[in-house]
Amino acid sequence: MSRTTPPRPFDVTTLFPQLAPMARTATRLHPRSGSPSRHDSSVGGPLLWPADEPWPHCDGPHVWDQVNAALSPEDVRWQRHLQAAVASRPRSVPHVSRYTPEEQVINERINAGRPWPEGPIAMLPVAQLYVRDIPLLRPPGQTEADLLQVLWCPFDHPSHPRTALFWRSAAVVTDVLDTPPEPPAVQFPGYVPEPCLLAPEEVTEYPNFLELSKELQQQLGDWSRWQAAGAAVDSSYAVAPEEFYMDKLSIAPGWKVGGWTRWGLTDPMPRICPACGTEMDPLLTIATTEWNAATEDWAPDGDQARAALPPGTPPANYTLIDLARGYDLQLHVCPASPDHPHVELIQ
């Protein structure tokens, strides 16, 4: 299913032409719950993984926080299934119990928890992206690679999951690993992605306000300069027009490839390759939510009523991933070599 981001209120470069050379194309992924195969681009779906290649494991440490019970990925999936089943039942009928007897047995087993894992644990698939679906996705120096696979360890290292990236050519994978290993436990249910199909869409982005020159920041903060756009500008932003730029004109929310880096927890800082010192490029944004109250203007046409966010905690959280209490994990790569380590950034 295709999804289309509504047009921006107006072309911001007509008011601020200095932004024009800063435009970047990003690919919004629009993950939605589905049943992807290993031949699909997906979030949380099966990977086209060679049978003769070792599955990646994380050596740890995996330290128990003394609070959260250890659940296996299968426990998390059953937990979600039970929650959906309960939510679908009428609540006004007195004799309808919360769980069926079979579900109660499953729920009691889940609540019992699992032993905290020791030693290396198998990583979980997070995303599989084919270049045919996302043409901008090209690793430097690897013209034959047409597939990116992202996995993570579902434990904090120290404040978010540790990720691993693999580029490969799909055509050479002829013998596929049918049943990859899974970790015996995860730290949080929000580290188990819900399987989702993607509907990639290219959009234009501009830098975060804090990455602009001081002169341009002053211009964007001058309400009088926005008046030429007339009714296209929301007058409720008159006291802080730079927020209008940030919410509606600059950086798309949700899962995306490329584009500009999001900032929020910290001011912008250089992302420098630890191997060669080159400025790194945004590769993939792994998002908790697809949009929020400030950015619901970016919600795809027909995807939801503009008056309310989709249900959930947090809302608009189709992948059921929850990172750092609602933030995003952004992966940056070195443009000089795909062999150089990537950098992780929570914002």
PDB file of C-alpha atoms in Angstrom, residues 27-231:
ATOM      1  CA  THR A  27      13.042   8.143   2.153  1.00  0.00           C
ATOM      2  CA  ARG A  28      10.245   7.740   4.664  1.00  0.00           C
ATOM      3  CA  LEU A  29       9.638   4.013   5.219  1.00  0.00           C
ATOM      4  CA  HIS A  30       6.082   4.096   6.655  1.00  0.00           C
ATOM      5  CA  PRO A  31       6.213   0.698   8.439  1.00  0.00           C
ATOM      6  CA  ARG A  32       2.818  -0.868   9.122  1.00  0.00           C
ATOM      7  CA  SER A  33       2.007  -4.254  10.659  1.00  0.00           C
ATOM      8  CA  GLY A  34       2.103  -7.091   8.124  1.00  0.00           C
ATOM      9  CA  SER A  35       3.588 -10.462   7.237  1.00  0.00           C
ATOM     10  CA  PRO A  36       6.820  -9.765   5.338  1.00  0.00           C
ATOM     11  CA  SER A  37       8.875 -12.509   3.729  1.00  0.00           C
ATOM     12  CA  ARG A  38      12.668 -12.595   3.511  1.00  0.00           C
ATOM     13  CA  HIS A  39      12.338 -11.166  -0.001  1.00  0.00           C
ATOM     14  CA  ASP A  40      10.585  -8.017   1.261  1.00  0.00           C
ATOM     15  CA  SER A  41      11.912  -4.807   2.684  1.00  0.00           C
ATOM     16  CA  SER A  42      10.653  -4.851   6.250  1.00  0.00           C
ATOM     17  CA  VAL A  43      10.979  -3.940   9.882  1.00  0.00           C
ATOM     18  CA  GLY A  44      11.202  -6.929  12.205  1.00  0.00           C
ATOM     19  CA  GLY A  45      10.712  -9.424   9.373  1.00  0.00           C
ATOM     20  CA  PRO A  46      12.784 -12.459   8.382  1.00  0.00           C
ATOM     21  CA  LEU A  47      16.174 -11.815   6.794  1.00  0.00           C
ATOM     22  CA  LEU A  48      17.631 -13.162   3.570  1.00  0.00           C
ATOM     23  CA  TRP A  49      20.539 -14.624   5.543  1.00  0.00           C
ATOM     24  CA  PRO A  50      23.045 -17.098   4.019  1.00  0.00           C
ATOM     25  CA  ALA A  51      22.861 -20.532   5.635  1.00  0.00           C
ATOM     26  CA  ASP A  52      26.659 -20.794   5.705  1.00  0.00           C
ATOM     27  CA  GLU A  53      27.210 -17.425   7.419  1.00  0.00           C
ATOM     28  CA  PRO A  54      27.286 -17.328  11.246  1.00  0.00           C
ATOM     29  CA  TRP A  55      24.391 -15.491  12.817  1.00  0.00           C
ATOM     30  CA  PRO A  56      25.613 -12.424  14.724  1.00  0.00           C
ATOM     31  CA  HIS A  57      25.745 -12.643  18.513  1.00  0.00           C
ATOM     32  CA  CYS A  58      26.408  -9.994  21.141  1.00  0.00           C
ATOM     33  CA  ASP A  59      29.092 -10.751  23.726  1.00  0.00           C
ATOM     34  CA  GLY A  60      27.515  -8.471  26.318  1.00  0.00           C
ATOM     35  CA  PRO A  61      27.619  -7.512  29.029  1.00  0.00           C
ATOM     36  CA  HIS A  62      23.920  -8.159  29.669  1.00  0.00           C
ATOM     37  CA  VAL A  63      23.387  -6.813  33.164  1.00  0.00           C
ATOM     38  CA  TRP A  64      20.047  -7.308  34.898  1.00  0.00           C
ATOM     39  CA  ASP A  65      18.487  -4.021  36.004  1.00  0.00           C
ATOM     40  CA  GLN A  66      16.874  -5.778  39.014  1.00  0.00           C
ATOM     41  CA  VAL A  67      13.482  -4.432  37.900  1.00  0.00           C
ATOM     42  CA  ASN A  68      12.250  -5.912  34.629  1.00  0.00           C
ATOM     43  CA  ALA A  69      11.461  -9.615  34.306  1.00  0.00           C
ATOM     44  CA  ALA A  70      13.263 -11.345  31.476  1.00  0.00           C
ATOM     45  CA  LEU A  71      10.941 -12.294  28.607  1.00  0.00           C
ATOM     46  CA  SER A  72      11.822 -14.192  25.451  1.00  0.00           C
ATOM     47  CA  PRO A  73      10.877 -12.726  22.054  1.00  0.00           C
ATOM     48  CA  GLU A  74       8.195 -15.412  21.830  1.00  0.00           C
ATOM     49  CA  ASP A  75       6.832 -14.333  25.232  1.00  0.00           C
ATOM     50  CA  VAL A  76       6.576 -10.765  23.942  1.00  0.00           C
ATOM     51  CA  ARG A  77       4.716 -11.896  20.830  1.00  0.00           C
ATOM     52  CA  TRP A  78       2.268 -13.954  22.888  1.00  0.00           C
ATOM     53  CA  GLN A  79       1.818 -11.032  25.265  1.00  0.00           C
ATOM     54  CA  ARG A  80       0.856  -8.786  22.362  1.00  0.00           C
ATOM     55  CA  HIS A  81      -1.495 -11.453  21.004  1.00  0.00           C
ATOM     56  CA  LEU A  82      -3.249 -11.738  24.372  1.00  0.00           C
ATOM     57  CA  GLN A  83      -3.534  -7.966  24.728  1.00  0.00           C
ATOM     58  CA  ALA A  84      -5.127  -7.724  21.281  1.00  0.00           C
ATOM     59  CA  ALA A  85      -7.524 -10.565  22.079  1.00  0.00           C
ATOM     60  CA  VAL A  86      -8.639  -8.935  25.337  1.00  0.00           C
ATOM     61  CA  ALA A  87      -9.065  -5.542  23.666  1.00  0.00           C
ATOM     62  CA  SER A  88     -11.357  -7.074  21.030  1.00  0.00           C
ATOM     63  CA  ARG A  89     -13.829  -8.489  23.587  1.00  0.00           C
ATOM     64  CA  PRO A  90     -16.899  -6.639  24.857  1.00  0.00           C
ATOM     65  CA  ARG A  91     -16.372  -5.224  28.324  1.00  0.00           C
ATOM     66  CA  SER A  92     -20.029  -4.697  29.170  1.00  0.00           C
ATOM     67  CA  VAL A  93     -20.872  -8.417  29.433  1.00  0.00           C
ATOM     68  CA  PRO A  94     -20.317  -9.579  33.051  1.00  0.00           C
ATOM     69  CA  HIS A  95     -19.661 -13.250  32.282  1.00  0.00           C
ATOM     70  CA  VAL A  96     -16.897 -12.524  29.777  1.00  0.00           C
ATOM     71  CA  SER A  97     -13.590 -13.120  31.592  1.00  0.00           C
ATOM     72  CA  ARG A  98     -10.339 -11.350  30.778  1.00  0.00           C
ATOM     73  CA  TYR A  99      -8.678 -14.513  29.427  1.00  0.00           C
ATOM     74  CA  THR A 100      -9.855 -17.869  28.182  1.00  0.00           C
ATOM     75  CA  PRO A 101      -8.501 -20.826  30.195  1.00  0.00           C
ATOM     76  CA  GLU A 102      -5.910 -21.502  27.490  1.00  0.00           C
ATOM     77  CA  GLU A 103      -4.850 -17.859  27.470  1.00  0.00           C
ATOM     78  CA  GLN A 104      -4.592 -17.814  31.265  1.00  0.00           C
ATOM     79  CA  VAL A 105      -2.090 -20.673  31.151  1.00  0.00           C
ATOM     80  CA  ILE A 106      -0.004 -18.771  28.594  1.00  0.00           C
ATOM     81  CA  ASN A 107      -0.215 -15.558  30.615  1.00  0.00           C
ATOM     82  CA  GLU A 108       0.938 -17.287  33.807  1.00  0.00           C
ATOM     83  CA  ARG A 109       3.904 -18.775  31.965  1.00  0.00           C
ATOM     84  CA  ILE A 110       4.857 -15.346  30.604  1.00  0.00           C
ATOM     85  CA  ASN A 111       4.560 -13.725  34.040  1.00  0.00           C
ATOM     86  CA  ALA A 112       6.907 -16.331  35.495  1.00  0.00           C
ATOM     87  CA  GLY A 113       9.707 -14.768  33.450  1.00  0.00           C
ATOM     88  CA  ARG A 114      12.895 -16.355  32.138  1.00  0.00           C
ATOM     89  CA  PRO A 115      16.376 -16.848  33.556  1.00  0.00           C
ATOM     90  CA  TRP A 116      18.603 -13.852  32.923  1.00  0.00           C
ATOM     91  CA  PRO A 117      20.855 -14.838  29.983  1.00  0.00           C
ATOM     92  CA  GLU A 118      24.553 -15.481  30.391  1.00  0.00           C
ATOM     93  CA  GLY A 119      27.203 -15.375  27.695  1.00  0.00           C
ATOM     94  CA  PRO A 120      26.746 -14.278  24.043  1.00  0.00           C
ATOM     95  CA  ILE A 121      23.163 -13.949  22.814  1.00  0.00           C
ATOM     96  CA  ALA A 122      21.713 -13.951  19.306  1.00  0.00           C
ATOM     97  CA  MET A 123      20.843 -10.550  17.867  1.00  0.00           C
ATOM     98  CA  LEU A 124      17.344  -9.712  16.613  1.00  0.00           C
ATOM     99  CA  PRO A 125      16.445  -8.520  13.075  1.00  0.00           C
ATOM    100  CA  VAL A 126      15.434  -4.869  13.091  1.00  0.00           C
ATOM    101  CA  ALA A 127      15.259  -3.914   9.408  1.00  0.00           C
ATOM    102  CA  GLN A 128      15.909  -5.354   5.961  1.00  0.00           C
ATOM    103  CA  LEU A 129      16.066  -2.818   3.133  1.00  0.00           C
ATOM    104  CA  TYR A 130      16.386  -3.580  -0.587  1.00  0.00           C
ATOM    105  CA  VAL A 131      17.865  -0.953  -2.892  1.00  0.00           C
ATOM    106  CA  ARG A 132      15.092  -1.682  -5.418  1.00  0.00           C
ATOM    107  CA  ASP A 133      12.672  -0.169  -2.895  1.00  0.00           C
ATOM    108  CA  ILE A 134      14.999   2.572  -1.648  1.00  0.00           C
ATOM    109  CA  PRO A 135      17.245   3.664  -4.546  1.00  0.00           C
ATOM    110  CA  LEU A 136      19.131   6.165  -2.371  1.00  0.00           C
ATOM    111  CA  LEU A 137      20.427   3.294  -0.245  1.00  0.00           C
ATOM    112  CA  ARG A 138      23.913   2.697  -1.635  1.00  0.00           C
ATOM    113  CA  PRO A 139      27.013   1.773   0.389  1.00  0.00           C
ATOM    114  CA  PRO A 140      30.217   3.573  -0.690  1.00  0.00           C
ATOM    115  CA  GLY A 141      32.502   1.416  -2.784  1.00  0.00           C
ATOM    116  CA  GLN A 142      30.072  -1.511  -3.027  1.00  0.00           C
ATOM    117  CA  THR A 143      28.178  -1.159  -6.282  1.00  0.00           C
ATOM    118  CA  GLU A 144      27.096  -4.805  -6.180  1.00  0.00           C
ATOM    119  CA  ALA A 145      25.457  -4.546  -2.728  1.00  0.00           C
ATOM    120  CA  ASP A 146      21.688  -4.128  -2.985  1.00  0.00           C
ATOM    121  CA  LEU A 147      20.553  -5.188   0.470  1.00  0.00           C
ATOM    122  CA  LEU A 148      21.083  -3.716   3.943  1.00  0.00           C
ATOM    123  CA  GLN A 149      20.328  -5.788   7.034  1.00  0.00           C
ATOM    124  CA  VAL A 150      20.221  -4.238  10.505  1.00  0.00           C
ATOM    125  CA  LEU A 151      20.187  -6.277  13.708  1.00  0.00           C
ATOM    126  CA  TRP A 152      20.496  -5.363  17.363  1.00  0.00           C
ATOM    127  CA  CYS A 153      21.103  -6.817  20.782  1.00  0.00           C
ATOM    128  CA  PRO A 154      17.857  -6.336  22.768  1.00  0.00           C
ATOM    129  CA  PHE A 155      19.729  -5.053  25.827  1.00  0.00           C
ATOM    130  CA  ASP A 156      20.992  -1.582  26.676  1.00  0.00           C
ATOM    131  CA  HIS A 157      24.662  -0.896  25.879  1.00  0.00           C
ATOM    132  CA  PRO A 158      24.532   1.267  27.994  1.00  0.00           C
ATOM    133  CA  SER A 159      21.387   3.266  27.134  1.00  0.00           C
ATOM    134  CA  HIS A 160      20.059   1.683  23.913  1.00  0.00           C
ATOM    135  CA  PRO A 161      20.434  -1.538  21.900  1.00  0.00           C
ATOM    136  CA  ARG A 162      23.773  -2.237  20.228  1.00  0.00           C
ATOM    137  CA  THR A 163      23.339  -2.469  16.428  1.00  0.00           C
ATOM    138  CA  ALA A 164      25.076  -4.363  13.625  1.00  0.00           C
ATOM    139  CA  LEU A 165      24.933  -3.564   9.882  1.00  0.00           C
ATOM    140  CA  PHE A 166      25.411  -6.003   7.008  1.00  0.00           C
ATOM    141  CA  TRP A 167      25.532  -5.065   3.308  1.00  0.00           C
ATOM    142  CA  ARG A 168      25.202  -7.862   0.767  1.00  0.00           C
ATOM    143  CA  SER A 169      24.132  -8.779  -2.752  1.00  0.00           C
ATOM    144  CA  ALA A 170      20.778 -10.562  -2.640  1.00  0.00           C
ATOM    145  CA  ALA A 171      21.500 -12.508  -5.841  1.00  0.00           C
ATOM    146  CA  VAL A 172      24.354 -14.481  -4.281  1.00  0.00           C
ATOM    147  CA  VAL A 173      22.235 -15.735  -1.365  1.00  0.00           C
ATOM    148  CA  THR A 174      20.904 -19.004  -2.748  1.00  0.00           C
ATOM    149  CA  ASP A 175      20.914 -21.197   0.370  1.00  0.00           C
ATOM    150  CA  VAL A 176      18.952 -19.335   3.042  1.00  0.00           C
ATOM    151  CA  LEU A 177      19.006 -19.836   6.808  1.00  0.00           C
ATOM    152  CA  ASP A 178      15.451 -20.982   7.571  1.00  0.00           C
ATOM    153  CA  THR A 179      15.407 -20.800  11.377  1.00  0.00           C
ATOM    154  CA  PRO A 180      17.793 -18.225  12.792  1.00  0.00           C
ATOM    155  CA  PRO A 181      18.521 -18.322  16.530  1.00  0.00           C
ATOM    156  CA  GLU A 182      16.800 -15.929  18.911  1.00  0.00           C
ATOM    157  CA  PRO A 183      17.970 -14.521  22.233  1.00  0.00           C
ATOM    158  CA  PRO A 184      16.673 -16.407  25.297  1.00  0.00           C
ATOM    159  CA  ALA A 185      15.501 -13.103  26.776  1.00  0.00           C
ATOM    160  CA  VAL A 186      15.190  -9.399  26.024  1.00  0.00           C
ATOM    161  CA  GLN A 187      15.553  -6.474  28.395  1.00  0.00           C
ATOM    162  CA  PHE A 188      12.355  -4.686  27.314  1.00  0.00           C
ATOM    163  CA  PRO A 189       9.363  -5.775  25.162  1.00  0.00           C
ATOM    164  CA  GLY A 190       9.906  -2.568  23.161  1.00  0.00           C
ATOM    165  CA  TYR A 191      13.141  -4.047  21.817  1.00  0.00           C
ATOM    166  CA  VAL A 192      11.213  -6.726  19.859  1.00  0.00           C
ATOM    167  CA  PRO A 193      10.045  -5.121  16.579  1.00  0.00           C
ATOM    168  CA  GLU A 194       6.579  -5.999  15.339  1.00  0.00           C
ATOM    169  CA  PRO A 195       6.867  -7.413  11.772  1.00  0.00           C
ATOM    170  CA  CYS A 196       5.995  -4.604   9.369  1.00  0.00           C
ATOM    171  CA  LEU A 197       5.878  -4.101   5.624  1.00  0.00           C
ATOM    172  CA  LEU A 198       7.131  -0.804   4.211  1.00  0.00           C
ATOM    173  CA  ALA A 199       5.783   1.802   1.795  1.00  0.00           C
ATOM    174  CA  PRO A 200       8.879   3.890   0.934  1.00  0.00           C
ATOM    175  CA  GLU A 201       8.310   7.495  -0.109  1.00  0.00           C
ATOM    176  CA  GLU A 202      10.855  10.178  -0.962  1.00  0.00           C
ATOM    177  CA  VAL A 203      10.468  13.606   0.652  1.00  0.00           C
ATOM    178  CA  THR A 204      12.576  16.769   0.805  1.00  0.00           C
ATOM    179  CA  GLU A 205      14.150  17.832   4.087  1.00  0.00           C
ATOM    180  CA  TYR A 206      16.039  20.847   5.395  1.00  0.00           C
ATOM    181  CA  PRO A 207      18.429  21.045   8.367  1.00  0.00           C
ATOM    182  CA  ASN A 208      17.521  21.312  11.992  1.00  0.00           C
ATOM    183  CA  PHE A 209      17.182  24.949  13.053  1.00  0.00           C
ATOM    184  CA  LEU A 210      20.299  24.672  15.252  1.00  0.00           C
ATOM    185  CA  GLU A 211      22.425  23.508  12.306  1.00  0.00           C
ATOM    186  CA  LEU A 212      21.768  26.749  10.413  1.00  0.00           C
ATOM    187  CA  SER A 213      23.953  29.837  10.480  1.00  0.00           C
ATOM    188  CA  LYS A 214      23.215  32.452  13.150  1.00  0.00           C
ATOM    189  CA  GLU A 215      22.085  34.846  10.438  1.00  0.00           C
ATOM    190  CA  LEU A 216      19.582  32.393   9.018  1.00  0.00           C
ATOM    191  CA  GLN A 217      18.364  31.479  12.503  1.00  0.00           C
ATOM    192  CA  GLN A 218      17.614  35.139  13.127  1.00  0.00           C
ATOM    193  CA  GLN A 219      15.684  35.400   9.871  1.00  0.00           C
ATOM    194  CA  LEU A 220      13.627  32.285  10.655  1.00  0.00           C
ATOM    195  CA  GLY A 221      12.873  33.709  14.100  1.00  0.00           C
ATOM    196  CA  ASP A 222      11.541  36.977  12.623  1.00  0.00           C
ATOM    197  CA  TRP A 223       7.747  36.652  12.342  1.00  0.00           C
ATOM    198  CA  SER A 224       7.484  39.558   9.939  1.00  0.00           C
ATOM    199  CA  ARG A 225       9.477  37.620   7.306  1.00  0.00           C
ATOM    200  CA  TRP A 226       6.860  34.853   7.345  1.00  0.00           C
ATOM    201  CA  GLN A 227       3.963  37.164   6.520  1.00  0.00           C
ATOM    202  CA  ALA A 228       4.570  36.898   2.778  1.00  0.00           C
ATOM    203  CA  ALA A 229       3.279  33.305   2.939  1.00  0.00           C
ATOM    204  CA  GLY A 230      -0.112  34.573   4.112  1.00  0.00           C
ATOM    205  CA  ALA A 231      -2.608  32.000   5.370  1.00  0.00           C
TER     206      ALA A 231
END
